[in-house]
Amino acid sequence: MSGEPMVLEAVVSRENMQRAWQRVRSNRGAAGVDGLAIDQTAERLRDDWPRIREDLLEGRYAPQPVRRVDIPKPGGGIRTLGIPTVTDRLIQQAIAQVLQPHFDPMFSASSFGYRPGRSAKDAVKRARDHIAAGYRWMVDMDLAKFFDRVNHDVLMARLARRIEDKRLLGLIRRYLQAGLMAEGLISPRRQGTPQGGPLSPLLSNILLDDLDKELERRGHAFVRYADDCSIFVRSERAGQRVLDSVGRFLEKRLRLQVNPAKSAVARPWKRSFLGYTVTTHRKPRLKVARQSVQRLRLKVKALMRQGRGRRLDQVCGELRVILTGWLNYFGLAEVRSTFEQLDGWLRRRLRAVLWRQWKRPATRRRRLIELGLDDARAWKSTVNGRGPWWNAGASHMNQAIPTRYLRSLGLVCLVEEHRRLPCAS
């Protein structure tokens, strides 16, 4: 056993609560159903914390309902978040800090999500290594509405294996059962652990550790990141057997279901894992998945539509924030053609913004002349009858707005930035 003892006194200890508050404050986040933001909660807790602490220790504390927030998933559909009050986020964070050191050392080396010292990029590299080792078929498993369907009794049984303090177990169950508020109405929760609270990621790992241990017992090469699990096998027939048998295990042991519409046995280069895919080479190379590129393009298009009335350097500044974050995650990619294509597409989008801003033929002619085109060519380019996207890719706009000019306004060059990353060398 490591860390503090797994008892409620350790959760509400002064040192642990101070660390939890620092974490909650740094994460910021929206208010819960009580409408209190971080600073307002801090004021309230100065008076109320002694009573809340006593209620926790005596088993009387009742968490408030979580506020339901529905957000669109990148690949389509809706993800339901449950936003606890700041007070409940604080208590959940304090519980997670006590449980994590005890449970994490027991987790599988093939589990990467929501664990200290591990990241999604580590999971992607491990998946590539399995493919390079000859496991060239992938069992891509999607758990149907995992966070909405966690069985409380099954999860509590796994927690009770290592937590002896009944008060702490009771508090965790009350958090699982806290209602979900939407449009002023509270609906009770008999299953599920909605994403949004600091405790949910750890609880999901505790539940799915049974899956990890079963896959290890069977000798499978696999990678799991939260509820994303990919198993790597040597043949399609073996993959189908694994998908069927693991599906039965999940349903019988954990009361979870595999989504048949989104799960498949396929070549790894025909699927994606955490936004990446691979090439078909014997020594596979990582590349950005097509869906990830499409999501970036949609985000950039939305920004460009907002930027039609603003200066181009402002648009480039906002683009820099988006592109830098995107590249920090996808910097592992070894296929650079994606970055080259995106660079060309971004430059064309910016030139299209300018063409729209110039609006009238006379303005376009004048601006093209100012930017170095002769009068005859400027006039011919202005009256060609084509739309902004065509003109943005034509030679007259490439000459008038060269790459060096866009770079001077702050446009990120993905190819050059990628070369500078340590993982790209």
Short mmCIF file of C-alpha atoms in Angstrom, two decimals:
data_model
loop_
_atom_site.label_atom_id
_atom_site.label_comp_id
_atom_site.label_asym_id
_atom_site.label_seq_id
_atom_site.Cartn_x
_atom_site.Cartn_y
_atom_site.Cartn_z
CA MET A 1 0.00 0.00 0.00
CA SER A 2 1.26 3.48 -0.81
CA GLY A 3 0.28 7.03 0.03
CA GLU A 4 -2.21 8.04 2.71
CA PRO A 5 -4.59 5.43 4.21
CA MET A 6 -7.83 5.09 2.26
CA VAL A 7 -10.09 6.48 4.97
CA LEU A 8 -12.30 9.54 5.08
CA GLU A 9 -10.00 11.32 7.55
CA ALA A 10 -7.25 11.24 4.92
CA VAL A 11 -9.64 12.74 2.35
CA VAL A 12 -10.64 15.72 4.53
CA SER A 13 -7.19 16.32 6.02
CA ARG A 14 -6.02 19.92 5.78
CA GLU A 15 -3.05 19.12 3.51
CA ASN A 16 -5.11 16.99 1.11
CA MET A 17 -7.92 19.55 0.89
CA GLN A 18 -5.46 22.36 0.21
CA ARG A 19 -3.93 20.38 -2.68
CA ALA A 20 -7.41 19.59 -4.00
CA TRP A 21 -8.44 23.25 -3.87
CA GLN A 22 -5.33 24.34 -5.77
CA ARG A 23 -6.13 21.79 -8.47
CA VAL A 24 -9.80 22.79 -8.73
CA ARG A 25 -8.92 26.47 -8.83
CA SER A 26 -6.29 25.95 -11.56
CA ASN A 27 -8.80 23.98 -13.67
CA ARG A 28 -11.38 26.78 -13.32
CA GLY A 29 -14.52 25.37 -14.94
CA ALA A 30 -18.17 26.41 -14.93
CA ALA A 31 -20.49 26.69 -11.95
CA GLY A 32 -22.77 23.81 -11.00
CA VAL A 33 -26.46 23.84 -10.11
CA ASP A 34 -25.88 26.25 -7.21
CA GLY A 35 -24.61 28.91 -9.64
CA LEU A 36 -21.50 29.58 -7.54
CA ALA A 37 -18.21 30.16 -9.37
CA ILE A 38 -14.74 29.47 -7.91
CA ASP A 39 -14.35 32.74 -5.98
CA GLN A 40 -17.92 32.69 -4.69
CA THR A 41 -17.45 29.11 -3.47
CA ALA A 42 -14.24 30.12 -1.70
CA GLU A 43 -16.15 32.79 0.23
CA ARG A 44 -18.88 30.32 1.17
CA LEU A 45 -16.47 27.62 2.29
CA ARG A 46 -14.78 29.97 4.76
CA ASP A 47 -17.93 29.74 6.89
CA ASP A 48 -19.41 26.41 5.81
CA TRP A 49 -16.39 24.09 5.62
CA PRO A 50 -16.41 23.01 9.33
CA ARG A 51 -20.05 21.91 8.99
CA ILE A 52 -19.43 20.20 5.61
CA ARG A 53 -16.39 18.40 7.05
CA GLU A 54 -18.41 17.14 9.99
CA ASP A 55 -21.22 15.99 7.68
CA LEU A 56 -18.67 14.10 5.58
CA LEU A 57 -17.15 12.31 8.56
CA GLU A 58 -20.55 11.47 10.02
CA GLY A 59 -21.91 10.16 6.69
CA ARG A 60 -24.57 12.87 6.42
CA TYR A 61 -23.18 14.77 3.45
CA ALA A 62 -25.43 14.69 0.38
CA PRO A 63 -23.85 15.82 -2.92
CA GLN A 64 -25.88 18.22 -5.01
CA PRO A 65 -27.16 17.14 -8.43
CA VAL A 66 -24.82 17.67 -11.36
CA ARG A 67 -25.72 20.15 -14.09
CA ARG A 68 -26.32 18.45 -17.41
CA VAL A 69 -24.45 19.86 -20.40
CA ASP A 70 -24.71 18.23 -23.84
CA ILE A 71 -21.85 18.87 -26.24
CA PRO A 72 -21.40 17.56 -29.80
CA LYS A 73 -18.86 14.79 -30.28
CA PRO A 74 -16.17 15.42 -32.93
CA GLY A 75 -17.29 12.35 -34.86
CA GLY A 76 -21.00 13.04 -34.51
CA GLY A 77 -23.53 12.44 -31.76
CA ILE A 78 -23.86 14.03 -28.34
CA ARG A 79 -21.71 13.63 -25.24
CA THR A 80 -23.44 14.29 -21.91
CA LEU A 81 -21.37 16.00 -19.25
CA GLY A 82 -22.37 16.26 -15.61
CA ILE A 83 -20.92 19.42 -14.05
CA PRO A 84 -20.77 19.17 -10.23
CA THR A 85 -20.80 22.25 -8.03
CA VAL A 86 -17.37 23.64 -7.19
CA THR A 87 -17.74 22.28 -3.64
CA ASP A 88 -18.45 18.79 -4.95
CA ARG A 89 -15.58 19.06 -7.44
CA LEU A 90 -13.34 19.90 -4.48
CA ILE A 91 -14.46 16.86 -2.49
CA GLN A 92 -14.24 14.56 -5.51
CA GLN A 93 -10.72 15.81 -6.23
CA ALA A 94 -9.74 15.16 -2.61
CA ILE A 95 -11.11 11.59 -2.85
CA ALA A 96 -9.26 10.98 -6.13
CA GLN A 97 -5.97 12.17 -4.59
CA VAL A 98 -6.28 9.58 -1.82
CA LEU A 99 -7.41 6.70 -4.06
CA GLN A 100 -5.02 7.23 -6.99
CA PRO A 101 -1.76 6.23 -5.23
CA HIS A 102 -3.35 2.98 -4.05
CA PHE A 103 -5.07 1.89 -7.27
CA ASP A 104 -2.72 3.18 -9.97
CA PRO A 105 0.23 0.80 -9.25
CA MET A 106 -2.16 -2.13 -9.72
CA PHE A 107 -3.30 -1.00 -13.19
CA SER A 108 -2.07 -2.58 -16.41
CA ALA A 109 1.01 -1.29 -18.22
CA SER A 110 -1.22 -1.21 -21.32
CA SER A 111 -3.62 1.32 -19.76
CA PHE A 112 -2.75 4.96 -20.47
CA GLY A 113 -5.78 7.18 -19.87
CA TYR A 114 -6.01 9.52 -16.86
CA ARG A 115 -2.89 8.17 -15.19
CA PRO A 116 0.06 10.18 -13.85
CA GLY A 117 3.11 10.03 -16.10
CA ARG A 118 1.16 8.55 -19.02
CA SER A 119 -0.45 10.22 -22.01
CA ALA A 120 -2.43 9.62 -25.18
CA LYS A 121 0.78 9.95 -27.19
CA ASP A 122 2.34 7.13 -25.14
CA ALA A 123 -0.67 4.98 -26.05
CA VAL A 124 -0.28 5.82 -29.75
CA LYS A 125 3.40 4.85 -29.72
CA ARG A 126 2.62 1.55 -27.98
CA ALA A 127 -0.03 0.77 -30.62
CA ARG A 128 2.51 1.45 -33.40
CA ASP A 129 4.99 -0.88 -31.67
CA HIS A 130 2.45 -3.72 -31.58
CA ILE A 131 1.81 -3.31 -35.32
CA ALA A 132 5.55 -3.27 -36.02
CA ALA A 133 5.88 -6.51 -34.03
CA GLY A 134 3.66 -8.28 -36.57
CA TYR A 135 0.17 -7.78 -35.11
CA ARG A 136 -1.26 -6.39 -38.33
CA TRP A 137 -4.94 -6.78 -37.57
CA MET A 138 -6.74 -4.53 -35.13
CA VAL A 139 -9.80 -5.23 -33.01
CA ASP A 140 -11.25 -1.74 -32.65
CA MET A 141 -13.71 -1.93 -29.75
CA ASP A 142 -16.20 0.80 -28.98
CA LEU A 143 -18.07 0.50 -25.69
CA ALA A 144 -21.66 1.62 -26.14
CA LYS A 145 -22.29 4.79 -24.07
CA PHE A 146 -19.73 3.65 -21.51
CA PHE A 147 -19.94 6.56 -19.07
CA ASP A 148 -23.76 6.45 -19.17
CA ARG A 149 -23.96 2.70 -18.51
CA VAL A 150 -21.48 2.03 -15.71
CA ASN A 151 -23.24 -0.35 -13.31
CA HIS A 152 -23.00 1.10 -9.81
CA ASP A 153 -23.09 -2.25 -8.01
CA VAL A 154 -20.33 -3.72 -10.19
CA LEU A 155 -18.14 -0.63 -9.69
CA MET A 156 -18.74 -0.50 -5.93
CA ALA A 157 -17.80 -4.17 -5.62
CA ARG A 158 -14.41 -3.40 -7.22
CA LEU A 159 -13.87 -0.43 -4.89
CA ALA A 160 -14.79 -2.52 -1.84
CA ARG A 161 -11.96 -4.95 -2.66
CA ARG A 162 -9.44 -2.32 -1.54
CA ILE A 163 -11.38 0.25 0.52
CA GLU A 164 -12.43 -0.84 4.00
CA ASP A 165 -13.85 2.48 5.21
CA LYS A 166 -17.64 2.12 4.78
CA ARG A 167 -18.10 5.89 5.11
CA LEU A 168 -15.83 6.51 2.12
CA LEU A 169 -17.60 3.83 0.07
CA GLY A 170 -20.96 5.36 1.00
CA LEU A 171 -19.82 8.82 -0.07
CA ILE A 172 -18.61 7.54 -3.45
CA ARG A 173 -21.94 5.75 -4.01
CA ARG A 174 -23.83 8.95 -3.20
CA TYR A 175 -21.75 10.75 -5.80
CA LEU A 176 -22.61 8.05 -8.34
CA GLN A 177 -26.30 8.42 -7.54
CA ALA A 178 -26.43 12.22 -7.45
CA GLY A 179 -29.20 13.36 -9.77
CA LEU A 180 -28.77 15.02 -13.15
CA MET A 181 -30.39 18.46 -13.51
CA ALA A 182 -31.53 19.75 -16.89
CA GLU A 183 -33.91 22.67 -17.46
CA GLY A 184 -34.72 22.81 -13.75
CA LEU A 185 -35.73 19.15 -13.47
CA ILE A 186 -33.71 16.55 -11.56
CA SER A 187 -33.63 13.00 -12.88
CA PRO A 188 -32.33 10.23 -10.59
CA ARG A 189 -29.29 8.22 -11.67
CA ARG A 190 -29.30 4.45 -11.25
CA GLN A 191 -26.32 3.82 -13.51
CA GLY A 192 -23.52 5.74 -15.17
CA THR A 193 -20.82 8.16 -14.03
CA PRO A 194 -21.17 11.24 -16.25
CA GLN A 195 -17.96 12.88 -17.39
CA GLY A 196 -17.25 16.23 -15.81
CA GLY A 197 -16.22 15.40 -12.26
CA PRO A 198 -12.63 14.76 -11.11
CA LEU A 199 -13.52 11.30 -9.79
CA SER A 200 -15.07 9.81 -12.94
CA PRO A 201 -11.80 9.11 -14.84
CA LEU A 202 -10.31 7.14 -11.93
CA LEU A 203 -13.54 5.20 -11.40
CA SER A 204 -13.60 4.26 -15.09
CA ASN A 205 -10.05 2.90 -14.84
CA ILE A 206 -10.93 0.92 -11.72
CA LEU A 207 -13.89 -0.69 -13.48
CA LEU A 208 -12.08 -1.40 -16.76
CA ASP A 209 -9.04 -2.84 -14.98
CA ASP A 210 -10.94 -6.14 -15.01
CA LEU A 211 -10.91 -5.98 -18.82
CA ASP A 212 -7.17 -5.22 -18.84
CA LYS A 213 -6.42 -8.14 -16.54
CA GLU A 214 -8.48 -10.51 -18.68
CA LEU A 215 -6.68 -9.42 -21.85
CA GLU A 216 -3.31 -9.89 -20.11
CA ARG A 217 -4.38 -13.33 -18.89
CA ARG A 218 -5.14 -14.30 -22.49
CA GLY A 219 -1.76 -12.96 -23.65
CA HIS A 220 -3.15 -10.27 -25.97
CA ALA A 221 -1.26 -7.23 -27.24
CA PHE A 222 -3.54 -4.28 -26.54
CA VAL A 223 -3.72 -0.59 -25.72
CA ARG A 224 -6.46 1.08 -23.70
CA TYR A 225 -7.00 4.79 -23.20
CA ALA A 226 -10.10 5.38 -21.04
CA ASP A 227 -12.91 3.56 -22.90
CA ASP A 228 -10.96 3.40 -26.19
CA CYS A 229 -9.50 -0.09 -26.46
CA SER A 230 -7.62 -1.63 -29.39
CA ILE A 231 -6.44 -5.24 -29.41
CA PHE A 232 -3.80 -6.29 -31.95
CA VAL A 233 -3.79 -9.79 -33.47
CA ARG A 234 -2.14 -11.62 -36.37
CA SER A 235 -5.17 -12.59 -38.46
CA GLU A 236 -8.70 -11.48 -39.25
CA ARG A 237 -10.15 -14.75 -37.97
CA ALA A 238 -8.36 -14.35 -34.63
CA GLY A 239 -9.63 -10.79 -34.43
CA GLN A 240 -13.23 -11.84 -34.92
CA ARG A 241 -12.90 -14.49 -32.22
CA VAL A 242 -11.43 -11.92 -29.83
CA LEU A 243 -14.15 -9.35 -30.57
CA ASP A 244 -16.89 -11.90 -29.90
CA SER A 245 -15.36 -13.39 -26.74
CA VAL A 246 -14.36 -10.05 -25.21
CA GLY A 247 -17.87 -8.76 -25.92
CA ARG A 248 -19.31 -11.67 -23.95
CA PHE A 249 -16.83 -11.06 -21.10
CA LEU A 250 -17.77 -7.38 -20.86
CA GLU A 251 -21.48 -8.12 -20.83
CA LYS A 252 -21.28 -10.91 -18.27
CA ARG A 253 -18.60 -9.55 -15.93
CA LEU A 254 -18.98 -5.77 -16.15
CA ARG A 255 -22.53 -5.34 -17.55
CA LEU A 256 -21.15 -3.34 -20.46
CA GLN A 257 -21.89 -3.70 -24.15
CA VAL A 258 -19.78 -3.41 -27.28
CA ASN A 259 -21.28 -1.14 -29.93
CA PRO A 260 -21.39 -3.37 -33.05
CA ALA A 261 -21.92 -0.40 -35.38
CA LYS A 262 -18.66 1.26 -34.35
CA SER A 263 -16.54 -1.81 -33.56
CA ALA A 264 -14.67 -3.75 -36.22
CA VAL A 265 -11.81 -6.08 -37.07
CA ALA A 266 -9.69 -4.35 -39.69
CA ARG A 267 -6.21 -3.46 -40.83
CA PRO A 268 -4.78 -0.74 -38.55
CA TRP A 269 -4.26 1.63 -41.47
CA LYS A 270 -8.01 1.52 -42.16
CA ARG A 271 -8.91 2.57 -38.61
CA SER A 272 -7.80 5.33 -36.26
CA PHE A 273 -6.72 5.34 -32.63
CA LEU A 274 -6.76 8.56 -30.61
CA GLY A 275 -6.69 10.62 -33.80
CA TYR A 276 -3.79 8.77 -35.46
CA THR A 277 -3.50 6.01 -38.02
CA VAL A 278 -0.48 4.25 -39.60
CA THR A 279 1.00 3.50 -43.00
CA THR A 280 1.02 0.02 -44.52
CA HIS A 281 4.81 -0.41 -44.22
CA ARG A 282 6.29 -3.37 -42.31
CA LYS A 283 7.74 -0.78 -40.01
CA PRO A 284 4.61 1.39 -39.83
CA ARG A 285 4.83 5.15 -39.67
CA LEU A 286 2.36 7.26 -37.73
CA LYS A 287 0.16 9.68 -39.64
CA VAL A 288 -2.70 11.97 -38.75
CA ALA A 289 -6.04 10.26 -39.33
CA ARG A 290 -8.28 11.71 -42.03
CA GLN A 291 -11.04 12.46 -39.49
CA SER A 292 -8.60 14.50 -37.38
CA VAL A 293 -7.59 16.59 -40.40
CA GLN A 294 -11.25 17.15 -41.27
CA ARG A 295 -12.06 18.33 -37.74
CA LEU A 296 -9.20 20.84 -37.90
CA ARG A 297 -10.41 22.11 -41.27
CA LEU A 298 -13.93 22.65 -39.91
CA LYS A 299 -12.55 24.57 -36.94
CA VAL A 300 -10.41 26.76 -39.20
CA LYS A 301 -13.34 27.40 -41.56
CA ALA A 302 -15.45 28.60 -38.63
CA LEU A 303 -12.64 30.96 -37.57
CA MET A 304 -12.25 32.26 -41.12
CA ARG A 305 -15.96 33.04 -41.38
CA GLN A 306 -15.65 35.13 -38.21
CA GLY A 307 -12.56 36.83 -39.63
CA ARG A 308 -14.03 38.31 -42.79
CA GLY A 309 -14.24 41.79 -41.30
CA ARG A 310 -10.97 41.75 -39.34
CA ARG A 311 -7.34 42.37 -40.15
CA LEU A 312 -5.45 39.36 -41.42
CA ASP A 313 -2.82 39.57 -38.67
CA GLN A 314 -5.59 39.15 -36.06
CA VAL A 315 -6.88 36.06 -37.86
CA CYS A 316 -3.32 34.66 -38.05
CA GLY A 317 -2.87 35.26 -34.32
CA GLU A 318 -5.99 33.25 -33.49
CA LEU A 319 -4.93 30.59 -35.98
CA ARG A 320 -1.58 30.31 -34.22
CA VAL A 321 -3.30 29.28 -30.98
CA ILE A 322 -5.34 26.57 -32.73
CA LEU A 323 -2.47 25.24 -34.87
CA THR A 324 0.09 25.20 -32.06
CA GLY A 325 -2.18 23.13 -29.82
CA TRP A 326 -3.06 20.80 -32.70
CA LEU A 327 0.58 20.30 -33.63
CA ASN A 328 1.60 19.67 -30.02
CA TYR A 329 -0.67 16.64 -30.05
CA PHE A 330 -0.10 15.44 -33.61
CA GLY A 331 3.63 16.10 -33.60
CA LEU A 332 4.26 12.34 -33.37
CA ALA A 333 3.16 11.94 -36.98
CA GLU A 334 5.98 10.69 -39.19
CA VAL A 335 4.21 11.34 -42.52
CA ARG A 336 4.77 15.00 -43.30
CA SER A 337 2.64 15.22 -46.43
CA THR A 338 -0.40 15.96 -44.23
CA PHE A 339 1.32 19.07 -42.85
CA GLU A 340 2.38 20.17 -46.33
CA GLN A 341 -1.19 19.85 -47.65
CA LEU A 342 -2.60 21.71 -44.67
CA ASP A 343 -0.05 24.52 -45.07
CA GLY A 344 -1.13 25.06 -48.68
CA TRP A 345 -4.81 24.89 -47.75
CA LEU A 346 -4.37 27.41 -44.90
CA ARG A 347 -2.61 29.90 -47.17
CA ARG A 348 -5.38 29.58 -49.72
CA ARG A 349 -8.05 30.13 -47.06
CA LEU A 350 -6.34 33.33 -45.95
CA ARG A 351 -6.06 34.60 -49.51
CA ALA A 352 -9.79 33.87 -49.94
CA VAL A 353 -10.51 35.98 -46.85
CA LEU A 354 -8.66 38.90 -48.45
CA TRP A 355 -10.43 38.48 -51.79
CA ARG A 356 -13.80 38.66 -50.01
CA GLN A 357 -12.74 41.68 -47.98
CA TRP A 358 -11.80 43.61 -51.12
CA LYS A 359 -15.38 43.06 -52.41
CA ARG A 360 -15.66 45.44 -55.38
CA PRO A 361 -13.78 44.97 -58.69
CA ALA A 362 -12.25 48.45 -58.41
CA THR A 363 -10.93 47.69 -54.93
CA ARG A 364 -9.53 44.34 -56.03
CA ARG A 365 -7.82 45.93 -59.02
CA ARG A 366 -6.30 48.69 -56.91
CA ARG A 367 -5.06 46.30 -54.24
CA LEU A 368 -3.50 43.91 -56.77
CA ILE A 369 -1.64 46.81 -58.37
CA GLU A 370 -0.44 48.00 -54.96
CA LEU A 371 0.84 44.46 -54.31
CA GLY A 372 2.94 44.39 -57.48
CA LEU A 373 0.77 43.23 -60.39
CA ASP A 374 0.72 45.29 -63.59
CA ASP A 375 -2.50 47.10 -64.50
CA ALA A 376 -3.54 44.79 -67.35
CA ARG A 377 -3.12 41.61 -65.33
CA ALA A 378 -4.79 43.14 -62.28
CA TRP A 379 -7.84 44.11 -64.32
CA LYS A 380 -8.04 40.73 -66.07
CA SER A 381 -7.83 38.94 -62.69
CA THR A 382 -10.56 41.15 -61.23
CA VAL A 383 -13.14 40.47 -63.94
CA ASN A 384 -12.55 36.72 -64.42
CA GLY A 385 -16.00 35.91 -62.96
CA ARG A 386 -14.64 33.27 -60.62
CA GLY A 387 -15.38 32.95 -56.89
CA PRO A 388 -13.12 33.67 -53.89
CA TRP A 389 -11.84 30.08 -53.51
CA TRP A 390 -10.78 29.83 -57.17
CA ASN A 391 -9.08 33.22 -57.09
CA ALA A 392 -7.32 32.36 -53.81
CA GLY A 393 -5.60 29.48 -55.59
CA ALA A 394 -4.83 31.35 -58.81
CA SER A 395 -1.42 32.68 -59.74
CA HIS A 396 -2.35 36.36 -59.38
CA MET A 397 -3.20 35.95 -55.66
CA ASN A 398 -0.17 33.73 -55.04
CA GLN A 399 2.04 36.44 -56.54
CA ALA A 400 0.28 39.33 -54.75
CA ILE A 401 0.11 37.54 -51.36
CA PRO A 402 3.21 35.33 -51.24
CA THR A 403 3.91 32.87 -48.44
CA ARG A 404 6.54 35.15 -46.89
CA TYR A 405 3.92 37.88 -46.47
CA LEU A 406 1.53 35.56 -44.65
CA ARG A 407 4.39 34.33 -42.48
CA SER A 408 5.21 37.95 -41.58
CA LEU A 409 1.64 38.28 -40.25
CA GLY A 410 2.22 35.36 -37.88
CA LEU A 411 0.93 32.38 -39.88
CA VAL A 412 2.33 29.13 -38.50
CA CYS A 413 4.14 26.88 -40.98
CA LEU A 414 3.20 23.39 -39.83
CA VAL A 415 6.01 21.68 -41.76
CA GLU A 416 8.72 23.86 -40.21
CA GLU A 417 7.23 23.71 -36.71
CA HIS A 418 6.94 19.95 -36.97
CA ARG A 419 10.63 19.63 -37.88
CA ARG A 420 11.54 21.53 -34.71
CA LEU A 421 9.69 19.12 -32.43
CA PRO A 422 11.97 16.71 -30.52
CA CYS A 423 9.76 13.75 -31.45
CA ALA A 424 10.11 14.55 -35.15
CA SER A 425 13.88 14.34 -35.27
#
